[in-house]
C-alpha angles and dihedrals in degrees: 000000000000114000116245118251113252133190129190114305114270097212092111095048134063117250095203095098093055134048116265088214128024117188121190129182093337113181133174122191133183100207105304093340114097118216097174126017128197096327113180133176144130123234116204129209110276093012126129114211120195123206115198137174142118123288110293094024092119099250096121092044088052092051091049090052093048093049094048097250093115129036115236123237094217142341138064134281110185112190121190107215122192090217103039105022121224112004126184101218096194091068099027119132117250094245091059091050089050090051091052092048091051096054122349097048133049126201119197110191127207092242109046089207086072092052100042137058101240094193097062132059127277090249092051091052091057093038093054090059091051092048090050088056092051107271114141108165111100095206093051092046093050092046092053091046090054092047092051093047087058091048091055092043100250115140112255090229089070094064093106095042121101120245088240087075093053129092119249092260092049091050091053091049089050090051089052091050091049091053099042100042091089091051094237122205093225132030126193117202122192111196091321094186098040114136095010126123116257094250091049090047092055093053092045093050091050090050094049093047091051095047094046091050094046093048095039090229127176110229141186115199125191112197142151089207112091091194090059090048091051092052099044109025127079090189133022137212120194116207131198127169092355094305132104103240099175137011139170143106109338097241091047093051095045098040098040110020115183105189115076091230092054089048089055092049093050093047089050093235089129121057110230 
């Protein structure tokens, strides 16, 4: 596999004046069938980008490509890492992607059972992430796990309980704690409120918005729920048939959509 291009580490410089992720002409095909076509955008430090569209629009495929779970067919994804400098993700070795996924990136899945180890304790789920990032002292790991359980509003007394004993909302909050404990530069969220009751969704969205702001995280959120996108995303991309058909500031796109498809989405004529 081709080595990824790297520049000098950026740890001594601020990233704020340059995108943390630059995507150009990204395409993903399954044989002759395109799933994503010529997607391009910049993601800035501290920015939350929402990706919306109906089922089959390509938004989940795009997220899987960006997070290294799927190889791209063509295009460029330049990630600016504080530890490694500029990294071209489309040609990046697997061990570098694994390193990013252990520490610099977070991935919050729609079903928390896919993002947690259900057979070990809540504290162990958080602790494994810390150990993957290099922590080795048990006392320090447990202390950080307790602190993060408090941050996501899970009672400290549940640290030794397995996620299988938690409610759906608690599992999702635990998954968020597991992903954010290493203070990643970039977080991917795939339908983070899917399957949750409306009241639980509201509390979870408020929690995510607070944590992202406090940690100054960059975030990419895939969702079919335009209300979730409005709450969490600074900027929005609308996808249809694998292409980005409209993009802009979230309020501008949702309050004054230009493309007819986006107008249908906003008016809830289409089910997404």
